[in-house]
PDB file of C-alpha atoms in Angstrom:
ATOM      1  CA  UNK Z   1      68.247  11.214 -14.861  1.00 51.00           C
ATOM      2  CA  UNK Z   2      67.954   8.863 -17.607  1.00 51.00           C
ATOM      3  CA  UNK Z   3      64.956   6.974 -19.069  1.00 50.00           C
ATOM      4  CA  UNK Z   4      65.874   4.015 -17.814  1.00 50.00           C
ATOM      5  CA  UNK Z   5      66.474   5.014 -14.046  1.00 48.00           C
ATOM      6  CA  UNK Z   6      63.132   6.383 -14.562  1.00 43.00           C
ATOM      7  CA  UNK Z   7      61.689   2.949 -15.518  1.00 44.00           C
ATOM      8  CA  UNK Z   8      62.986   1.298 -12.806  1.00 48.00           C
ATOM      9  CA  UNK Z   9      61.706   3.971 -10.151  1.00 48.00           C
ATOM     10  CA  UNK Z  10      58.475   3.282 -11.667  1.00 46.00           C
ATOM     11  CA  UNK Z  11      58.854  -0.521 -11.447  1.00 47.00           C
ATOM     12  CA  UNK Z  12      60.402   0.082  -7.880  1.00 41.00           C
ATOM     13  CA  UNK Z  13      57.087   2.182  -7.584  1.00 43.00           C
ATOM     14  CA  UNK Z  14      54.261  -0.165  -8.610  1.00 45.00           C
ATOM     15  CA  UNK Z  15      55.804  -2.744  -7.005  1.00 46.00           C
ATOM     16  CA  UNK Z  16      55.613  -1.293  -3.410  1.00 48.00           C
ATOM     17  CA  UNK Z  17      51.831  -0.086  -3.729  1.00 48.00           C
ATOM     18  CA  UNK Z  18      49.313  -1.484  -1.560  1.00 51.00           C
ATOM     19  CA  UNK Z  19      47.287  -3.806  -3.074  1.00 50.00           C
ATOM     20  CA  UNK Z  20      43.688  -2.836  -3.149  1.00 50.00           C
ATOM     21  CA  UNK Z  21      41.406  -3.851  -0.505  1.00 56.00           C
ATOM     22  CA  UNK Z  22      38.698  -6.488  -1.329  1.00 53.00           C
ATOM     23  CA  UNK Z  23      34.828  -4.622  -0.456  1.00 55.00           C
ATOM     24  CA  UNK Z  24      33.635  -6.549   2.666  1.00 57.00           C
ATOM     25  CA  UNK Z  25      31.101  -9.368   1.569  1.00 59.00           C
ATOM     26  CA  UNK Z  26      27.355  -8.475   1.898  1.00 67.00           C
ATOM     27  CA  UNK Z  27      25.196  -9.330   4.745  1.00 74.00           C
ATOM     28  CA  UNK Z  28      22.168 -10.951   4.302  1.00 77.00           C
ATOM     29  CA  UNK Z  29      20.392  -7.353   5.242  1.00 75.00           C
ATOM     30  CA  UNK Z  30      22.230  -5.916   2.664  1.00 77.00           C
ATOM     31  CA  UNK Z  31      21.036  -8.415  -0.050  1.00 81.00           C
ATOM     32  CA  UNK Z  32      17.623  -7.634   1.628  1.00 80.00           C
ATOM     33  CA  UNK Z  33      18.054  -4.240   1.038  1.00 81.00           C
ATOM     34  CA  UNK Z  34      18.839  -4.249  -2.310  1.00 86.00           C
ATOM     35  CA  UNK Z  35      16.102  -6.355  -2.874  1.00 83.00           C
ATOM     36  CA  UNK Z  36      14.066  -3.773  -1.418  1.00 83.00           C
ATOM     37  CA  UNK Z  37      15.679  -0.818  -3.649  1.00 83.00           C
ATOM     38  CA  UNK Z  38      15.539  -2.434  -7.078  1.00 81.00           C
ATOM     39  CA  UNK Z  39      11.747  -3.512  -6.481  1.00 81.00           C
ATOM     40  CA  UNK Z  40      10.628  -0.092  -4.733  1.00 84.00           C
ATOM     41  CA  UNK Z  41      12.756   2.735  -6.520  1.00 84.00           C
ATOM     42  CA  UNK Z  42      14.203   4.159  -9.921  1.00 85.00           C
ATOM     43  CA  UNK Z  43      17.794   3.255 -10.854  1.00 82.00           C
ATOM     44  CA  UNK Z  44      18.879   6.964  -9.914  1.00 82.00           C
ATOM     45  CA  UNK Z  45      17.837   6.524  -6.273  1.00 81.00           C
ATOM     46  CA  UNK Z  46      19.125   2.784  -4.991  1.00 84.00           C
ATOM     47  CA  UNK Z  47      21.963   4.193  -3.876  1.00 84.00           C
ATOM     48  CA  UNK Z  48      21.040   6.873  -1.758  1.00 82.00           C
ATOM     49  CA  UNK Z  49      18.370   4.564  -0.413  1.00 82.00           C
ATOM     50  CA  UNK Z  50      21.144   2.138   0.257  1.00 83.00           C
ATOM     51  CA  UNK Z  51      23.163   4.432   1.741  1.00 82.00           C
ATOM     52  CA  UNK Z  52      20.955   4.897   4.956  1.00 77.00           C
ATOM     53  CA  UNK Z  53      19.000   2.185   4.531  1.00 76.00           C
ATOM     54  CA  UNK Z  54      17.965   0.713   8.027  1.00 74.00           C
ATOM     55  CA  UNK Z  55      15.139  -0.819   9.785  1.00 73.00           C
ATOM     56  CA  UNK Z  56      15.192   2.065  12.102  1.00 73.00           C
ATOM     57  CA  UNK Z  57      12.008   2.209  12.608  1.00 79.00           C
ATOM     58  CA  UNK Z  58      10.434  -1.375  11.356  1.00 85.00           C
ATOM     59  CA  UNK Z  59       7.675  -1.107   9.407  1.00 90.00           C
ATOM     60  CA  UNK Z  60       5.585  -0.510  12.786  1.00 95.00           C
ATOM     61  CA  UNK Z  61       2.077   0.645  10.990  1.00 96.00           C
ATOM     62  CA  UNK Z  62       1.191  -1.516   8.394  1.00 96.00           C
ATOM     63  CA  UNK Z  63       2.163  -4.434  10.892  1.00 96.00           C
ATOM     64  CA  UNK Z  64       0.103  -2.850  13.564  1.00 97.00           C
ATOM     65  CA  UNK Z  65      -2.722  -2.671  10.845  1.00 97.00           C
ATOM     66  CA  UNK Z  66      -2.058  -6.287   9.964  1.00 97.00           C
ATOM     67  CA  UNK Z  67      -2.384  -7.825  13.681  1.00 97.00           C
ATOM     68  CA  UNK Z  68      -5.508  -5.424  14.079  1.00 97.00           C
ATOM     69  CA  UNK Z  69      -7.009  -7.049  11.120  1.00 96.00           C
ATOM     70  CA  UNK Z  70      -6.761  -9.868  12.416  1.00 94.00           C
ATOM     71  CA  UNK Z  71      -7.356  -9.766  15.404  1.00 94.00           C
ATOM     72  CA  UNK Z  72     -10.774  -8.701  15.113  1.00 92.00           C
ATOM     73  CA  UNK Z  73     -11.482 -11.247  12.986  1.00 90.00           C
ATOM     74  CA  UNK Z  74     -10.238 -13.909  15.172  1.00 88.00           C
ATOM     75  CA  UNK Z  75     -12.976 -11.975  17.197  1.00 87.00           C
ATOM     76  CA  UNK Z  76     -15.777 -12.427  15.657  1.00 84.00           C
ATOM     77  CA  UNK Z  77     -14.952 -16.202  14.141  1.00 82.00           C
ATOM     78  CA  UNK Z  78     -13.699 -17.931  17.176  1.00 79.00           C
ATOM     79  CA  UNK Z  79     -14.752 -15.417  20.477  1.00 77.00           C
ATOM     80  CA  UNK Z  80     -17.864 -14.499  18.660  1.00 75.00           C
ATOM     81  CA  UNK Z  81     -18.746 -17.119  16.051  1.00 67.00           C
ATOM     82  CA  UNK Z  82     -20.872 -15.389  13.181  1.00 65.00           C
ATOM     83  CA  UNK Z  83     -19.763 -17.846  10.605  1.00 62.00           C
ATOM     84  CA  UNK Z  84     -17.285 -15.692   9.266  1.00 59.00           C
ATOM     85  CA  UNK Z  85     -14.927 -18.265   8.808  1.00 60.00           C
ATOM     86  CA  UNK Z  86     -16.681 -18.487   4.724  1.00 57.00           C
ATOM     87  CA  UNK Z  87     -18.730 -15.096   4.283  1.00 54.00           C
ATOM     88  CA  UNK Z  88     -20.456 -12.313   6.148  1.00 53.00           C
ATOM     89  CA  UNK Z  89     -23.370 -12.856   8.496  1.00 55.00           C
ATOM     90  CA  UNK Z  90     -25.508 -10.525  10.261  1.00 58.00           C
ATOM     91  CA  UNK Z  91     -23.544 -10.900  13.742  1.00 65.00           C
ATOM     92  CA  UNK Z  92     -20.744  -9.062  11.417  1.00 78.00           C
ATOM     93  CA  UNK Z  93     -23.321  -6.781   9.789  1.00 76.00           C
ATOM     94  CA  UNK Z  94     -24.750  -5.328  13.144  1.00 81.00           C
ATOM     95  CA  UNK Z  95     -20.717  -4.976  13.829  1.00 87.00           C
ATOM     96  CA  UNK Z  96     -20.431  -1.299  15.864  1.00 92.00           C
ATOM     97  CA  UNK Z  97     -17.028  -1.685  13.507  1.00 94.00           C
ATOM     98  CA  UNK Z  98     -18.721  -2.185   9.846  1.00 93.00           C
ATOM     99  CA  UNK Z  99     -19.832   0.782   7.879  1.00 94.00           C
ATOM    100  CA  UNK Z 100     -23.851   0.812   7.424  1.00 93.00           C
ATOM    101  CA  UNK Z 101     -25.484   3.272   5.636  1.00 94.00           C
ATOM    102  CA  UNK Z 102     -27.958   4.214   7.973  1.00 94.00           C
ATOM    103  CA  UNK Z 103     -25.938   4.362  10.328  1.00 94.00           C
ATOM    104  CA  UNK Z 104     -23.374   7.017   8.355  1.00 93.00           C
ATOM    105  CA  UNK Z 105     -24.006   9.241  11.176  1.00 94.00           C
ATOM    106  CA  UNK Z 106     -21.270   7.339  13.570  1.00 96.00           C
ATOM    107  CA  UNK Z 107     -18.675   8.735  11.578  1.00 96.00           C
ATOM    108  CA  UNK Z 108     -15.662   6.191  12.586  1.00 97.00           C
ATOM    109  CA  UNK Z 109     -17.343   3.803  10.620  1.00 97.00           C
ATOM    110  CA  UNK Z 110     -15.987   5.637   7.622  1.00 97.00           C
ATOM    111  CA  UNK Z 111     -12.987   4.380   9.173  1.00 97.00           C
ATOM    112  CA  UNK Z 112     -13.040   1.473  11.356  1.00 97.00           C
ATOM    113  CA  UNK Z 113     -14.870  -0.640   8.320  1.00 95.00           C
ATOM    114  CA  UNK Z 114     -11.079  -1.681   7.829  1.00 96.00           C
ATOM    115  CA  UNK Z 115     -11.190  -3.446  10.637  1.00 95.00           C
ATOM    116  CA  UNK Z 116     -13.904  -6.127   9.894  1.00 92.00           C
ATOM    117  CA  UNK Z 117     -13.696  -8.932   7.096  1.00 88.00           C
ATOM    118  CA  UNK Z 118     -16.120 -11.005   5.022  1.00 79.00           C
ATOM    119  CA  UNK Z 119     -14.447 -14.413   5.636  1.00 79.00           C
ATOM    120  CA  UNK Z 120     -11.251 -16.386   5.356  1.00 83.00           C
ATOM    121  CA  UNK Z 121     -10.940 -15.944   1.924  1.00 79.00           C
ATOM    122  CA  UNK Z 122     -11.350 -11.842   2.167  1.00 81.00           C
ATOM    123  CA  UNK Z 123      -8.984 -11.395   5.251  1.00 88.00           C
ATOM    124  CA  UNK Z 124      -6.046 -13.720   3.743  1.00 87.00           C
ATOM    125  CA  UNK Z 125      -5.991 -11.900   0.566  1.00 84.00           C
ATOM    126  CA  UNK Z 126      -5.773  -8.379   2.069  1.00 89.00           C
ATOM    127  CA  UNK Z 127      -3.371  -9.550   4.314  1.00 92.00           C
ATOM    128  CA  UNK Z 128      -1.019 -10.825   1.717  1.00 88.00           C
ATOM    129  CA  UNK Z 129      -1.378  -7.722  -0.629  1.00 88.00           C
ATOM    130  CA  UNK Z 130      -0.499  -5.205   2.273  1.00 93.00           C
ATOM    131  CA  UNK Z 131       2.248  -7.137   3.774  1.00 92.00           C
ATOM    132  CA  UNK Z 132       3.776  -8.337   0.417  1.00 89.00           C
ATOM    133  CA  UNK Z 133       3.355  -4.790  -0.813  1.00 91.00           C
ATOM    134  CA  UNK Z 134       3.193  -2.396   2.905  1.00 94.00           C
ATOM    135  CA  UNK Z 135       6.657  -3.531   3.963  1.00 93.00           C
ATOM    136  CA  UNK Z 136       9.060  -2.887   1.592  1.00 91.00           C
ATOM    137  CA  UNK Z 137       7.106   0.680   0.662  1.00 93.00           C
ATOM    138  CA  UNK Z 138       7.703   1.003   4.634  1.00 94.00           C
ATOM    139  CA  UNK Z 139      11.153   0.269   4.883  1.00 92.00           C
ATOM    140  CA  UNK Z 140      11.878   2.767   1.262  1.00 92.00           C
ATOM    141  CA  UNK Z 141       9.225   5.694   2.627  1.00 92.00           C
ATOM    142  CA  UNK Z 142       8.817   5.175   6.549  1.00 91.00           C
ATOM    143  CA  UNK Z 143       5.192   4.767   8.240  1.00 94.00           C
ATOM    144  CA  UNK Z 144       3.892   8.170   8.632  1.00 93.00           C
ATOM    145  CA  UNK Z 145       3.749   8.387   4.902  1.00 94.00           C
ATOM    146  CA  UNK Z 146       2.883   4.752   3.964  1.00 96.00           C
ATOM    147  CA  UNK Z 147      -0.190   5.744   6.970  1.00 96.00           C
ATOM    148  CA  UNK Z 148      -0.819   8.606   5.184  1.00 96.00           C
ATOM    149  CA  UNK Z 149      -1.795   6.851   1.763  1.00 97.00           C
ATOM    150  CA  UNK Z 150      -3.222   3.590   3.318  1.00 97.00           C
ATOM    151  CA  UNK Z 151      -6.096   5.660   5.460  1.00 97.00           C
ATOM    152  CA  UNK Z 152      -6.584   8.104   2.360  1.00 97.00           C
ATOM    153  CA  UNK Z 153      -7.382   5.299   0.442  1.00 97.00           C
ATOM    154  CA  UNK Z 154      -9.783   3.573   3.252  1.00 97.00           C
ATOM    155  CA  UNK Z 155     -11.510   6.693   3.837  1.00 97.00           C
ATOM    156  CA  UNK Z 156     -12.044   7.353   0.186  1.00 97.00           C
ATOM    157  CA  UNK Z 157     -13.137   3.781  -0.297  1.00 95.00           C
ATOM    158  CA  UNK Z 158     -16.184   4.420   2.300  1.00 96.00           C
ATOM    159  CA  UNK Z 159     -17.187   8.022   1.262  1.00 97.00           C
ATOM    160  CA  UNK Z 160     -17.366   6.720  -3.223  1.00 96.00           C
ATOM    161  CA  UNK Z 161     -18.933   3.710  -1.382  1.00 94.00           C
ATOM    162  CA  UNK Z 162     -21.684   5.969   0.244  1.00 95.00           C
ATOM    163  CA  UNK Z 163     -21.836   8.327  -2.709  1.00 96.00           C
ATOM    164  CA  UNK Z 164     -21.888   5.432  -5.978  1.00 94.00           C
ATOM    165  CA  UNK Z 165     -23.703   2.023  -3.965  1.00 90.00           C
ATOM    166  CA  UNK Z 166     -25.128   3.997  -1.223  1.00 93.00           C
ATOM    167  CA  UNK Z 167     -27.699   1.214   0.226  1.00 90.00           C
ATOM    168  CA  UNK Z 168     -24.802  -1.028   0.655  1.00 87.00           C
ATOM    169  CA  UNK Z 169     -22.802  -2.343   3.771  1.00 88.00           C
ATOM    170  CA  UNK Z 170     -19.078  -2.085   3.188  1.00 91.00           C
ATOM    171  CA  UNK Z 171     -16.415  -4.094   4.547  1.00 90.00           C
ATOM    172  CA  UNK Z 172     -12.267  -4.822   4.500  1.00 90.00           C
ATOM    173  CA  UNK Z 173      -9.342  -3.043   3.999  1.00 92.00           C
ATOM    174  CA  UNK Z 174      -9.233  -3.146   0.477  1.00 90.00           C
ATOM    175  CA  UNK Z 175      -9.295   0.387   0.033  1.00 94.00           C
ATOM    176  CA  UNK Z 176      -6.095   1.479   1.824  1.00 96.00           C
ATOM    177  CA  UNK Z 177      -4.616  -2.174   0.134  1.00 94.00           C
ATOM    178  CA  UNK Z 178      -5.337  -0.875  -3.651  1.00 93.00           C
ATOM    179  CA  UNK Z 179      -3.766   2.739  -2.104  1.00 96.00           C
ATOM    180  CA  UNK Z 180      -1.018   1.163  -1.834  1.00 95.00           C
ATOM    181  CA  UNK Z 181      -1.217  -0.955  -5.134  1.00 92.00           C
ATOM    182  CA  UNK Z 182      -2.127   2.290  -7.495  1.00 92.00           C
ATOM    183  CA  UNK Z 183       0.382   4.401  -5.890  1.00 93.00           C
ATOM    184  CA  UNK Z 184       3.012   1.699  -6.655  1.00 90.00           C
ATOM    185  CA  UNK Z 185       1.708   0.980  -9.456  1.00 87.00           C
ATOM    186  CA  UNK Z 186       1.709   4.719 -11.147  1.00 89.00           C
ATOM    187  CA  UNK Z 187       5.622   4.930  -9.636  1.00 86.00           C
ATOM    188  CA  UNK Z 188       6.287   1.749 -12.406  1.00 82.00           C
ATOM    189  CA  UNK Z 189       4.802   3.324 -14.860  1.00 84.00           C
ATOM    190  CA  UNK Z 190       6.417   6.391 -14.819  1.00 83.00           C
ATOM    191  CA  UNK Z 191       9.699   5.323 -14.027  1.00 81.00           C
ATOM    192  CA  UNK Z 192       9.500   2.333 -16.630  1.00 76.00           C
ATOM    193  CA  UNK Z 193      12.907   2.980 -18.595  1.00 76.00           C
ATOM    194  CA  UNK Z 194      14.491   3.222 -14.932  1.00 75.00           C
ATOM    195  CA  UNK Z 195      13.309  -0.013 -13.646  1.00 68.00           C
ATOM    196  CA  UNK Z 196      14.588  -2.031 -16.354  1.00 62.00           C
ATOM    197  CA  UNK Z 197      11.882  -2.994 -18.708  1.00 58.00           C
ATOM    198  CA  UNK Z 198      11.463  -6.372 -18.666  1.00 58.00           C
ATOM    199  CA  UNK Z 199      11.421  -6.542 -14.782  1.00 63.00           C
ATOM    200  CA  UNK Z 200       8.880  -3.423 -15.241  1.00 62.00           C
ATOM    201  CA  UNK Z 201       6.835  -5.469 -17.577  1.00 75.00           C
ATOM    202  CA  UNK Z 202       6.897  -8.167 -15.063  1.00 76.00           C
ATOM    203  CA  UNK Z 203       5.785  -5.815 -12.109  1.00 69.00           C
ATOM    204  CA  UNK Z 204       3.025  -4.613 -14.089  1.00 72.00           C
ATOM    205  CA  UNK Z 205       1.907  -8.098 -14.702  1.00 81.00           C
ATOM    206  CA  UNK Z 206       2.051  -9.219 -11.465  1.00 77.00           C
ATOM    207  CA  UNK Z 207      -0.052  -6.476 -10.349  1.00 74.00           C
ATOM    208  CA  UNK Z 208      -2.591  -6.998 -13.167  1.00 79.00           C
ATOM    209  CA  UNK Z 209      -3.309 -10.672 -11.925  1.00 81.00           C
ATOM    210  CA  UNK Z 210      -3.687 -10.075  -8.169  1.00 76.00           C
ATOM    211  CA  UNK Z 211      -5.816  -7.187  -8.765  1.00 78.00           C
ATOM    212  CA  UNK Z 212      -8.349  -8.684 -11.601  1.00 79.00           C
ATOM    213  CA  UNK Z 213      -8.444 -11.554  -9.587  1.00 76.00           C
ATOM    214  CA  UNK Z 214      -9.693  -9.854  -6.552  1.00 74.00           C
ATOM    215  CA  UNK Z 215     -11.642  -7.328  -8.485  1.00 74.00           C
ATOM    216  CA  UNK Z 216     -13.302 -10.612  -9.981  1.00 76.00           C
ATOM    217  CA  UNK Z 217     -13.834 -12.391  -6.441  1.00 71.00           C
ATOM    218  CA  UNK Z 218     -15.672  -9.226  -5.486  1.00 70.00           C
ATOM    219  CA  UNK Z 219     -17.989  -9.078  -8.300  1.00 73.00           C
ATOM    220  CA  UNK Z 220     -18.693 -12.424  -7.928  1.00 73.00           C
ATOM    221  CA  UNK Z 221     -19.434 -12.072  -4.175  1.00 68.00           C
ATOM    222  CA  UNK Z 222     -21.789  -8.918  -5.413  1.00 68.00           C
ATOM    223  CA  UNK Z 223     -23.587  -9.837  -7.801  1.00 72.00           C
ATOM    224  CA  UNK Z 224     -23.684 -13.679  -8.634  1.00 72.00           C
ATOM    225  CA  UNK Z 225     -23.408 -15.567  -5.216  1.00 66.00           C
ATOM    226  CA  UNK Z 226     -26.101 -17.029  -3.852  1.00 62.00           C
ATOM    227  CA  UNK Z 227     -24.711 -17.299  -0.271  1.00 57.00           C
ATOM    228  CA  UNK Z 228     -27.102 -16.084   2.038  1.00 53.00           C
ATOM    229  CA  UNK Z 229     -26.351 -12.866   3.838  1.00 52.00           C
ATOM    230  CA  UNK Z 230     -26.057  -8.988   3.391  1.00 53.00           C
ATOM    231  CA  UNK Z 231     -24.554  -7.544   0.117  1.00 59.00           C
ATOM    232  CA  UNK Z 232     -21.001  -5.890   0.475  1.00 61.00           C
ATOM    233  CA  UNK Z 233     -20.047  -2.709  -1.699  1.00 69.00           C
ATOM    234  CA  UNK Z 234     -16.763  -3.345  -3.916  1.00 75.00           C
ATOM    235  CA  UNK Z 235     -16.375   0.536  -4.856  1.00 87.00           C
ATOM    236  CA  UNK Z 236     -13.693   1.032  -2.231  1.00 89.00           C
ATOM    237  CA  UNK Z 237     -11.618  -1.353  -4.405  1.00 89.00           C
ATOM    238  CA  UNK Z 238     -11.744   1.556  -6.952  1.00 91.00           C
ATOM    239  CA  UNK Z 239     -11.485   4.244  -5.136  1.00 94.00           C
ATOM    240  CA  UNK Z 240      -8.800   3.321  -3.158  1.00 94.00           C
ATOM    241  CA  UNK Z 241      -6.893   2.823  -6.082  1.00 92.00           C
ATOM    242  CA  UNK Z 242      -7.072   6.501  -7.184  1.00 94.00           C
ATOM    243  CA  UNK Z 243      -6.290   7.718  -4.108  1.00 95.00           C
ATOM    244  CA  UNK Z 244      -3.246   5.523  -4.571  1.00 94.00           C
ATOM    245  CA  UNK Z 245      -2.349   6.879  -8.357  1.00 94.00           C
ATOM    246  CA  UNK Z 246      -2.803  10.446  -6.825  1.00 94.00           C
ATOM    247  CA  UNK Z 247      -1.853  10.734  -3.309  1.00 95.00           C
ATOM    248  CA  UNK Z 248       0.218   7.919  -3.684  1.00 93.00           C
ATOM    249  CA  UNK Z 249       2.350   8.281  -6.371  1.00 92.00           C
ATOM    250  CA  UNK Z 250       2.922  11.830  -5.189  1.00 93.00           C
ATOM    251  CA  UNK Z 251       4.031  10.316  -1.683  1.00 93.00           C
ATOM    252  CA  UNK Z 252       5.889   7.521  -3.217  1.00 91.00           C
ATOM    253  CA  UNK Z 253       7.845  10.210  -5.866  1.00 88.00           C
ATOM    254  CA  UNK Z 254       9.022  12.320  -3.398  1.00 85.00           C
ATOM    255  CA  UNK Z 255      11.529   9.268  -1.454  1.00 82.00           C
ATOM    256  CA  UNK Z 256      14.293  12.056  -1.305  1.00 79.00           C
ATOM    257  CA  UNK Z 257      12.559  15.001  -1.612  1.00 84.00           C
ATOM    258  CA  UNK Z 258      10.472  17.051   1.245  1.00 87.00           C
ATOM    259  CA  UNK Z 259       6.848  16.117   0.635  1.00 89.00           C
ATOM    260  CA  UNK Z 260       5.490  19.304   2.160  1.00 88.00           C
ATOM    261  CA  UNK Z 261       7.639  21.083  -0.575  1.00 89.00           C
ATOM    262  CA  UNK Z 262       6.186  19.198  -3.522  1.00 91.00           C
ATOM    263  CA  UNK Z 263       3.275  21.436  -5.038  1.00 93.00           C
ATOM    264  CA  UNK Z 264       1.996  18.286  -6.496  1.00 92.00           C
ATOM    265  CA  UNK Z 265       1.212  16.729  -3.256  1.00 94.00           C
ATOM    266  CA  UNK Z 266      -0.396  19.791  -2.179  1.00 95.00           C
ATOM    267  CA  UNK Z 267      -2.672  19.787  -5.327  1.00 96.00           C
ATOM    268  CA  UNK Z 268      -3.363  15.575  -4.739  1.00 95.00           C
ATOM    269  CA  UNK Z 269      -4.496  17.267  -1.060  1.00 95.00           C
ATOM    270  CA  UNK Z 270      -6.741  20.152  -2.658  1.00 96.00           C
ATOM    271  CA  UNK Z 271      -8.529  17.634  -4.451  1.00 96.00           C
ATOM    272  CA  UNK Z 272      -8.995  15.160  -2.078  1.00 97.00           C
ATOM    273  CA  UNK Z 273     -10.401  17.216   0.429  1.00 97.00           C
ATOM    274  CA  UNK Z 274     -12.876  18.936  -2.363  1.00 97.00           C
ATOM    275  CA  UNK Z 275     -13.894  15.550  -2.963  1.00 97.00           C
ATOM    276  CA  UNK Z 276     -14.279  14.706   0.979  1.00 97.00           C
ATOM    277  CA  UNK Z 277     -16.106  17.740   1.387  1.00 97.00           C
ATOM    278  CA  UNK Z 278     -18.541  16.781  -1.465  1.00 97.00           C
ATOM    279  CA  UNK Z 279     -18.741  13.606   0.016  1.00 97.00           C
ATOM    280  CA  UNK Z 280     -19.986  14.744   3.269  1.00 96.00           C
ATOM    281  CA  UNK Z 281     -22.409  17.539   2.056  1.00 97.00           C
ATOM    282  CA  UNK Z 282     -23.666  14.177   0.097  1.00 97.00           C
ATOM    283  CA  UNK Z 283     -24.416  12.197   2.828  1.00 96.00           C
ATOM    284  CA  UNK Z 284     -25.750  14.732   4.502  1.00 94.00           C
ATOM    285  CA  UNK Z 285     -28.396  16.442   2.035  1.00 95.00           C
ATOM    286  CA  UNK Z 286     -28.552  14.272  -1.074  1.00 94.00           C
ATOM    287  CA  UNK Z 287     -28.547  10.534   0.208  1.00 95.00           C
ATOM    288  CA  UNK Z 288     -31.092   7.999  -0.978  1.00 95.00           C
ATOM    289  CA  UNK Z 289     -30.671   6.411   2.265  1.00 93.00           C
ATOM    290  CA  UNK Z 290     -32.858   8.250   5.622  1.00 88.00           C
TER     291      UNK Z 290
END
């Protein structure tokens, strides 16, 4: 056969492949999804995210969290008006919800605090921050483990709260919300080179500004407003975000990985519970407060 039968097989070839087919145009859940991926995860795990990324289930707890934030405030603001529409009365303070130190011994208070908000201003912010933030880390690392870092957080926030300001009332979700916003944050800055720099410097930013700004609005409410009513601890804000850089970054790391595996979470959960232990033995022997 000679070279130029050859040719003309191959022409005769090429000629009579099938063209390649065009990739089927994206959805708008797609483009969603991707949002999701590039915001929430290194470069080296988008795809596997994207490859079984659903909303199967929604992000059921930090909504359920959300509408039971609310809701009690609508409580006590419209069904039970304590003027909590601007800042915290004593109607909220005497709240069977709000944590009181000397009443530490009704332990769900370490808890339920969450629950109960020092005005409009305190509520909306939250509610932003762990719906802005809770979903997407929802949709990338599903609710048990998103519940897992938000009430580690909330219940770290009370027992530092007890331990570092321990005559103070304490208030708001802000300690599962900063959870949430250190765990996120450590995942940026350890993956930086993987989330593209500038967007990571922008992340970063962004985080910087909503968090000084709250940390700001709750120093002011501490210790320079003159608006009458009880004092509210702001420690939870800080502890809360350690739980978050610990707990959470370990929970956050592990997207495609078994968690119970990891020794690193295991060590986050030795430490934590050394720490809730102190805590406890604190409040129970060493308080200031009878």
């Amino acid at each position: 056969m000679t070279s130029t039968e050859l040719e003309r097989m191959g022409g005769w070839t090429e000629e009579n492949e099938e063209p390649a087919e065009d990739p089927p145009p994206k959805t708008c859940w797609d483009k969603f999804h991707t949002t999701v991926s590039n915001w929430m995860l290194p470069s080296d795990l988008r795809d596997t995210y994207l490859e079984r990324a659903n909303c199967l289930p929604p992000p059921i707890f930090i909504i359920t969290i959300s509408i039971a934030e609310l809701a009690v405030f609508i409580y006590y603001a419209v069904w039970k008006p304590q003027k909590q529409w601007i800042t915290l009365d004593d109607g909220i303070a005497k709240s069977p919800l709000t944590y009181i130190p000397e009443k530490r011994e009704e332990a769900w208070r370490f808890i339920s605090y969450m629950l109960v908000h020092a005005g409009v201003q305190h509520i909306i912010g939250n509610l932003l921050l762990q719906l802005l933030l809770g979903i997407p880390l929802e949709l990338v690392h599903k609710g048990h483990r998103i519940g897992l870092v938000y009430l580690a957080g909330v219940l770290g926030g009370s027992l530092a709260s007890s331990i570092f300001d321990p005559y103070l009332a304490l208030v708001g979700a802000s300690g599962g919300v900063y959870a949430l916003i250190g765990g996120y944050f450590m995942n940026v800055i350890v993956n930086f080179k993987e989330m593209v720099p500038l967007f990571g410097i922008f992340r970063i930013l962004v985080i910087l500004v909503i968090v000084g700004t709250d940390v700001g609005f709750a120093l002011f409410r501490r210790y320079i407003s003159k608006v009458a009513g009880p004092r509210v601890s702001f420690v939870a804000h800080f502890a809360g975000c350690l739980a978050g850089m610990s707990i959470g970054y370990t929970v956050f790391s592990c997207f495609d990985k078994n968690l119970i595996k990891d020794p690193r979470f295991w060590i986050c959960i030795a430490a934590y519970s050394a720490f809730v232990i102190f805590a406890v033995l604190f409040n129970i022997f060493l308080s200031p407060v009878p």
